[in-house]
Short mmCIF file of C-alpha atoms and ligand atoms in Angstrom, two decimals:
data_model
loop_
_atom_site.label_atom_id
_atom_site.label_comp_id
_atom_site.label_asym_id
_atom_site.label_seq_id
_atom_site.Cartn_x
_atom_site.Cartn_y
_atom_site.Cartn_z
CA MET A 166 16.47 -4.45 13.19
CA THR A 167 16.15 -1.35 10.69
CA ARG A 168 14.81 1.40 8.37
CA VAL A 169 17.48 -0.38 6.19
CA SER A 170 16.41 -3.56 6.25
CA LEU A 171 13.09 -2.82 4.45
CA LEU A 172 14.26 -1.01 2.40
CA LEU A 173 16.61 -4.07 0.64
CA MET A 174 14.42 -5.73 0.76
CA LEU A 175 12.18 -3.97 -1.39
CA ALA A 176 14.99 -3.25 -3.65
CA CYS A 177 15.27 -7.29 -4.08
CA LEU A 178 11.91 -8.01 -4.27
CA SER A 179 10.75 -5.14 -7.31
CA ALA A 180 14.40 -6.22 -8.73
CA GLY A 181 13.85 -9.69 -8.67
CA ARG A 182 10.03 -10.04 -9.71
CA THR A 183 8.64 -11.46 -12.50
CA GLN A 184 4.80 -10.50 -13.87
CA GLY A 185 4.16 -13.39 -16.58
CA LYS A 186 6.50 -14.27 -18.48
CA GLN A 187 7.90 -10.57 -19.59
CA PRO A 188 10.85 -10.32 -18.42
CA VAL A 189 11.11 -7.15 -15.87
CA GLN A 190 14.13 -4.30 -15.80
CA GLY A 191 16.51 -3.80 -13.16
CA PRO A 192 17.17 -0.94 -11.39
CA VAL A 193 18.20 2.76 -12.75
CA ARG A 194 19.60 5.33 -11.48
CA LYS A 195 20.06 9.06 -12.89
CA THR A 196 23.06 11.29 -11.71
CA CYS A 197 21.34 14.93 -11.90
CA ASP A 198 21.74 18.84 -11.95
CA SER A 199 24.77 19.11 -8.74
CA GLY A 200 25.89 15.12 -7.83
CA ILE A 201 22.59 14.40 -6.91
CA VAL A 202 21.63 11.12 -7.24
CA LEU A 203 18.62 9.69 -8.67
CA LYS A 204 17.12 5.57 -8.57
CA LEU A 205 14.28 3.05 -8.24
CA SER A 206 14.14 -0.28 -7.83
CA SER A 207 12.66 -1.16 -11.42
CA ALA A 208 11.92 0.66 -14.43
CA THR A 209 8.96 -0.99 -15.52
CA THR A 210 6.55 -2.72 -13.21
CA SER A 211 2.32 -3.65 -13.25
CA GLN A 212 -0.19 -2.53 -11.81
CA GLY A 213 -0.32 -3.03 -7.59
CA SER A 214 3.39 -3.05 -7.72
CA LEU A 215 5.26 -0.78 -5.44
CA LEU A 216 8.81 0.74 -6.34
CA LEU A 217 11.26 1.76 -4.00
CA ALA A 218 12.55 5.58 -4.54
CA GLU A 219 15.82 6.74 -3.69
CA ILE A 220 17.38 10.41 -3.25
CA SER A 221 21.61 9.92 -2.82
CA GLY A 222 24.13 12.92 -2.67
CA ALA A 223 22.25 15.71 -0.95
CA LYS A 224 23.76 17.54 2.04
CA PRO A 225 22.16 16.92 5.32
CA SER A 226 19.57 19.46 5.93
CA GLN A 227 19.06 19.71 2.03
CA GLU A 228 15.19 19.96 1.72
CA PHE A 229 13.54 17.89 -1.51
CA SER A 230 9.88 17.41 -3.20
CA ALA A 231 8.60 14.67 -4.96
CA GLU A 232 6.47 13.99 -7.41
CA TRP A 233 5.22 10.57 -8.44
CA ASP A 234 2.22 10.55 -11.59
CA GLY A 235 2.07 14.47 -11.13
CA ARG A 236 0.75 14.12 -7.44
CA PRO A 237 3.02 15.24 -4.99
CA ILE A 238 4.04 12.09 -2.31
CA PRO A 239 6.67 11.83 0.69
CA VAL A 240 10.29 11.66 1.33
CA TRP A 241 12.02 10.91 4.42
CA ARG A 242 15.53 10.06 5.66
CA GLU A 243 16.53 7.54 7.47
CA THR A 244 18.79 9.86 10.11
CA PRO A 245 18.49 13.51 10.19
CA ALA A 246 21.56 13.36 8.60
CA SER A 247 21.69 11.14 6.51
CA PRO A 248 22.80 11.73 3.02
CA THR A 249 20.37 9.26 1.80
CA LEU A 250 16.20 9.84 1.41
CA HIS A 251 13.83 7.09 0.46
CA ALA A 252 10.32 7.79 -1.04
CA LEU A 253 7.75 4.50 -1.81
CA LEU A 254 6.41 4.88 -4.77
CA GLY A 255 3.10 2.67 -5.37
CA VAL A 256 1.66 1.80 -8.90
CA ASP A 257 -2.80 1.54 -8.17
CA LEU A 258 -4.14 -1.42 -8.82
CA GLU A 259 -6.23 0.04 -11.52
CA LYS A 260 -3.20 2.93 -12.76
CA PRO A 261 -3.82 2.48 -16.02
CA ALA A 262 -1.01 0.73 -18.47
CA GLY A 263 1.36 3.49 -19.50
CA ARG A 264 4.81 6.05 -18.73
CA TYR A 265 4.43 8.09 -15.98
CA GLU A 266 7.08 9.58 -14.00
CA TRP A 267 8.69 10.66 -10.63
CA LYS A 268 10.25 13.45 -10.75
CA ILE A 269 12.07 15.83 -7.89
CA THR A 270 12.65 19.48 -7.35
CA TRP A 271 15.24 21.08 -4.96
CA SER A 272 17.00 23.52 -4.32
CA THR A 273 20.87 25.26 -4.50
CA ALA A 274 22.64 26.81 -1.74
CA ASP A 275 22.14 30.03 -3.92
CA GLY A 276 18.70 29.60 -4.39
CA LYS A 277 18.50 28.55 -8.15
CA PRO A 278 16.00 25.58 -8.54
CA LEU A 279 16.96 22.78 -9.67
CA ALA A 280 14.88 18.41 -11.29
CA CYS A 281 15.40 15.71 -12.35
CA SER A 282 12.67 12.65 -12.81
CA LEU A 283 12.92 9.14 -14.15
CA PRO A 284 10.62 7.44 -16.24
CA VAL A 285 8.67 4.73 -15.75
CA THR A 286 6.43 2.18 -17.69
CA VAL A 287 3.59 0.35 -15.93
CA ARG A 288 2.16 -2.65 -17.49
CA ALA A 289 -1.34 -3.93 -17.07
CA GLY A 290 -1.41 -6.94 -14.60
CA LYS A 291 -2.90 -9.62 -15.26
CA PHE A 292 -5.70 -10.31 -13.06
CA PRO A 293 -8.74 -12.82 -13.51
CA THR A 294 -12.28 -11.75 -13.21
CA GLU A 295 -14.24 -13.75 -10.39
CA ARG A 296 -17.76 -14.48 -9.91
CA LEU A 297 -19.03 -15.01 -6.90
CA THR A 298 -23.04 -14.42 -5.49
CA VAL A 299 -22.93 -12.82 -1.54
CA GLU A 300 -26.67 -11.25 -0.72
CA LYS A 301 -28.32 -9.25 -1.72
CA GLN A 302 -28.17 -7.12 0.85
CA PHE A 303 -24.45 -6.26 -0.77
CA VAL A 304 -25.30 -5.61 -4.77
CA GLN A 305 -27.52 -3.70 -3.80
CA PRO A 306 -27.42 -2.07 -0.39
CA ASP A 307 -31.09 0.18 0.21
CA PRO A 308 -30.67 3.36 0.45
CA GLU A 309 -29.81 3.46 4.30
CA GLN A 310 -26.83 1.02 3.84
CA GLN A 311 -25.81 2.62 0.92
CA LYS A 312 -25.86 5.86 2.69
CA ARG A 313 -23.62 3.69 5.85
CA ALA A 314 -21.11 2.59 2.92
CA GLU A 315 -20.67 5.94 1.73
CA GLU A 316 -19.89 7.10 5.51
CA ASP A 317 -17.56 4.25 5.90
CA GLN A 318 -15.87 5.61 1.84
CA LYS A 319 -15.59 9.47 3.03
CA LYS A 320 -14.02 7.65 6.52
CA MET A 321 -11.22 6.08 4.90
CA LYS A 322 -10.99 8.80 1.61
CA ALA A 323 -9.90 10.92 4.91
CA ILE A 324 -7.14 8.37 6.54
CA TYR A 325 -5.91 7.66 3.62
CA ASP A 326 -5.33 11.98 2.56
CA THR A 327 -3.28 11.95 6.02
CA ILE A 328 0.02 11.68 6.23
CA THR A 329 1.72 11.25 8.88
CA PRO A 330 5.98 12.87 9.11
CA ASP A 331 7.14 9.79 11.16
CA VAL A 332 8.53 6.60 10.56
CA LEU A 333 6.55 4.58 12.36
CA TRP A 334 7.91 1.52 10.96
CA LYS A 335 10.75 -0.51 12.88
CA GLY A 336 12.13 -3.24 11.20
CA LYS A 337 10.50 -5.71 8.22
CA PHE A 338 7.19 -6.11 7.91
CA VAL A 339 4.92 -9.45 8.60
CA VAL A 340 2.51 -11.33 6.75
CA PRO A 341 -0.72 -10.91 9.42
CA LEU A 342 -1.82 -14.40 10.40
CA LYS A 343 0.95 -16.54 12.13
CA GLY A 344 2.74 -20.59 9.73
CA VAL A 345 1.36 -18.74 6.76
CA SER A 346 3.54 -17.31 3.67
CA THR A 347 1.55 -16.58 0.80
CA GLY A 348 -2.92 -15.34 0.26
CA GLY A 349 -4.67 -14.63 -3.24
CA ASN A 350 -6.73 -13.04 -4.59
CA PHE A 351 -5.33 -9.24 -5.38
CA GLY A 352 -6.71 -7.57 -8.70
CA ARG A 353 -9.35 -9.94 -9.55
CA ARG A 354 -12.22 -8.66 -10.91
CA ARG A 355 -15.74 -8.46 -9.86
CA VAL A 356 -18.77 -9.28 -10.53
CA LEU A 357 -21.10 -10.10 -7.83
CA ASN A 358 -24.10 -11.95 -8.02
CA GLY A 359 -24.06 -10.58 -12.01
CA GLU A 360 -22.84 -7.34 -12.01
CA ALA A 361 -19.83 -5.71 -11.99
CA ARG A 362 -18.29 -4.37 -9.24
CA SER A 363 -14.56 -2.56 -7.97
CA PRO A 364 -11.44 -4.54 -8.15
CA HIS A 365 -10.29 -6.84 -5.45
CA ALA A 366 -7.68 -4.11 -3.43
CA GLY A 367 -6.22 -6.73 -0.39
CA VAL A 368 -5.00 -9.66 -0.63
CA ASP A 369 -7.52 -12.86 0.90
CA PHE A 370 -6.55 -15.40 3.19
CA PRO A 371 -8.57 -18.01 3.95
CA ALA A 372 -8.16 -18.76 8.09
CA ALA A 373 -10.90 -20.54 10.29
CA ALA A 374 -12.32 -17.94 12.26
CA GLY A 375 -10.81 -16.63 15.82
CA THR A 376 -7.76 -17.06 13.49
CA PRO A 377 -5.31 -14.01 15.53
CA VAL A 378 -4.47 -11.63 13.70
CA TYR A 379 -0.94 -9.58 14.06
CA ALA A 380 -0.26 -6.22 13.50
CA ALA A 381 1.96 -6.54 10.13
CA GLN A 382 4.23 -3.45 11.30
CA SER A 383 4.69 -0.70 14.21
CA GLY A 384 2.51 1.75 13.87
CA LYS A 385 -0.95 3.42 15.54
CA ILE A 386 -4.22 2.20 15.38
CA VAL A 387 -6.77 5.09 12.49
CA LEU A 388 -9.19 2.86 12.53
CA ALA A 389 -10.71 0.07 14.86
CA GLU A 390 -14.83 -0.77 14.23
CA ASN A 391 -17.40 -2.12 12.46
CA LEU A 392 -17.74 -0.47 8.62
CA TYR A 393 -20.63 -1.98 6.11
CA TYR A 394 -18.98 -3.88 3.13
CA SER A 395 -15.02 -4.85 5.38
CA GLY A 396 -17.72 -5.05 8.77
CA ASN A 397 -15.26 -5.34 11.20
CA THR A 398 -11.67 -3.48 10.03
CA VAL A 399 -8.53 -2.61 11.85
CA VAL A 400 -6.12 0.16 9.43
CA ILE A 401 -2.89 1.08 10.88
CA ASP A 402 -1.01 3.69 9.92
CA HIS A 403 2.66 3.10 9.37
CA GLY A 404 3.73 7.22 8.74
CA PHE A 405 4.52 8.61 4.94
CA GLY A 406 0.76 8.06 3.21
CA ILE A 407 1.56 3.60 4.02
CA TYR A 408 -1.58 1.63 5.43
CA THR A 409 -2.71 -1.42 5.82
CA LEU A 410 -5.75 -3.17 6.90
CA TYR A 411 -7.64 -5.83 8.83
CA ALA A 412 -11.10 -6.60 7.87
CA HIS A 413 -13.89 -9.03 8.29
CA LEU A 414 -12.43 -9.73 11.53
CA SER A 415 -15.30 -11.34 14.18
CA GLU A 416 -13.42 -9.43 17.75
CA ILE A 417 -11.42 -6.41 17.15
CA GLY A 418 -8.60 -5.91 19.28
CA VAL A 419 -7.16 -2.91 19.48
CA HIS A 420 -8.64 1.00 19.62
CA ALA A 421 -9.21 4.15 17.46
CA GLY A 422 -5.42 6.15 18.26
CA ASP A 423 -3.48 3.50 20.37
CA PRO A 424 -0.07 2.87 19.08
CA VAL A 425 0.52 -0.63 18.14
CA GLU A 426 3.58 -2.53 17.20
CA VAL A 427 5.10 -5.05 15.02
CA SER A 428 2.90 -9.06 15.53
CA ALA A 429 0.68 -7.67 18.53
CA GLU A 430 -2.98 -9.01 17.66
CA ILE A 431 -5.08 -6.91 16.73
CA GLY A 432 -8.15 -9.27 16.40
CA LYS A 433 -9.56 -12.58 15.16
CA VAL A 434 -10.68 -13.82 11.68
CA GLY A 435 -14.05 -14.18 11.20
CA ALA A 436 -16.90 -13.56 8.41
CA THR A 437 -18.25 -10.55 8.98
CA GLY A 438 -19.36 -7.76 6.34
CA ARG A 439 -19.45 -8.38 2.34
CA VAL A 440 -18.15 -12.20 2.83
CA THR A 441 -18.59 -16.25 1.02
CA GLY A 442 -17.32 -17.38 4.17
CA PRO A 443 -14.12 -16.92 7.29
CA HIS A 444 -10.75 -15.18 5.74
CA LEU A 445 -8.81 -12.00 6.27
CA HIS A 446 -8.77 -9.92 4.01
CA TRP A 447 -5.65 -7.41 3.96
CA GLY A 448 -5.05 -4.58 2.12
CA LEU A 449 -1.80 -2.13 1.60
CA THR A 450 -2.33 1.32 0.69
CA ILE A 451 0.75 3.35 -0.14
CA ASP A 452 -0.63 7.55 -0.94
CA HIS A 453 -3.85 6.22 -2.35
CA ALA A 454 -2.75 3.69 -4.07
CA ARG A 455 -3.65 -0.18 -3.58
CA VAL A 456 -0.78 -2.69 -4.06
CA ASN A 457 0.09 -5.64 -3.35
CA ALA A 458 0.23 -6.38 0.07
CA LEU A 459 1.76 -9.63 0.01
CA GLN A 460 5.12 -7.45 -1.47
CA ILE A 461 6.20 -5.83 1.11
CA VAL A 462 7.24 -9.01 2.86
CA GLN A 463 7.86 -10.73 -0.17
CA ARG A 464 11.17 -12.39 -0.85
CA ARG A 465 13.13 -12.73 -4.19
CA PRO A 466 13.49 -16.69 -3.81
ZN1 LIG B 179 -10.60 -10.01 0.32
#
């Protein structure tokens, strides 16, 4: 399998998706100065989605900087000599609906600075609201629990702030449970014990405690420990700001720093942390944007 297959797959899924009843525009392209062409898998998307971006017509050693909504994002080449560069644009599940821009800048051989951009329209996602009752300590943590949760948050931020400049993935992403193709709850707005909380940033797969959990993609384990809300948690760095997270595990079978191969067992389903029962919570983060993890494996029907 090649890295290209991942990108082609993303192109398919983004081009073929629909959000509710609204038609979604297909791929867009724009020819810029000096033969550079920008492509996006769609010019219209919705909260919690993923877009594939491509820069083609580049010279082998030519360097590009990319920005998504004013923030720098990484771009990469499949091979060092490739004339095509790639990026993923993550649309965070709470990104306000509106018009945004994917912008690239580069210099010509004689040093002239150039820029080119494509607009992206983000629509509001259609997420249901769920009302749950959980143990009181998870809605009103005491000061010590609150402190622990804040430390966890800092740790996660430091992980997501790190952009490993290597393609650590190989081929396609897979769903982290065997024989499962779909999960739920992504983006749900949540009311816990009557209090509004942050939306649900992952996909939940109901499964029996002890069911093996597999790495969705190759990469490096960057966190393997118990966190206050997500319980026993594993985070894998796949390179270029792409991270997957596996939460509420009963057992963790890996250590931070370990390399991991796609489909290798990393732990078992459990009910640790803030849960109402055993399940796997699976998250995908792209440059800090919390997106629907199923989008990276889902294919156009
Ligand atoms: Zn969950």
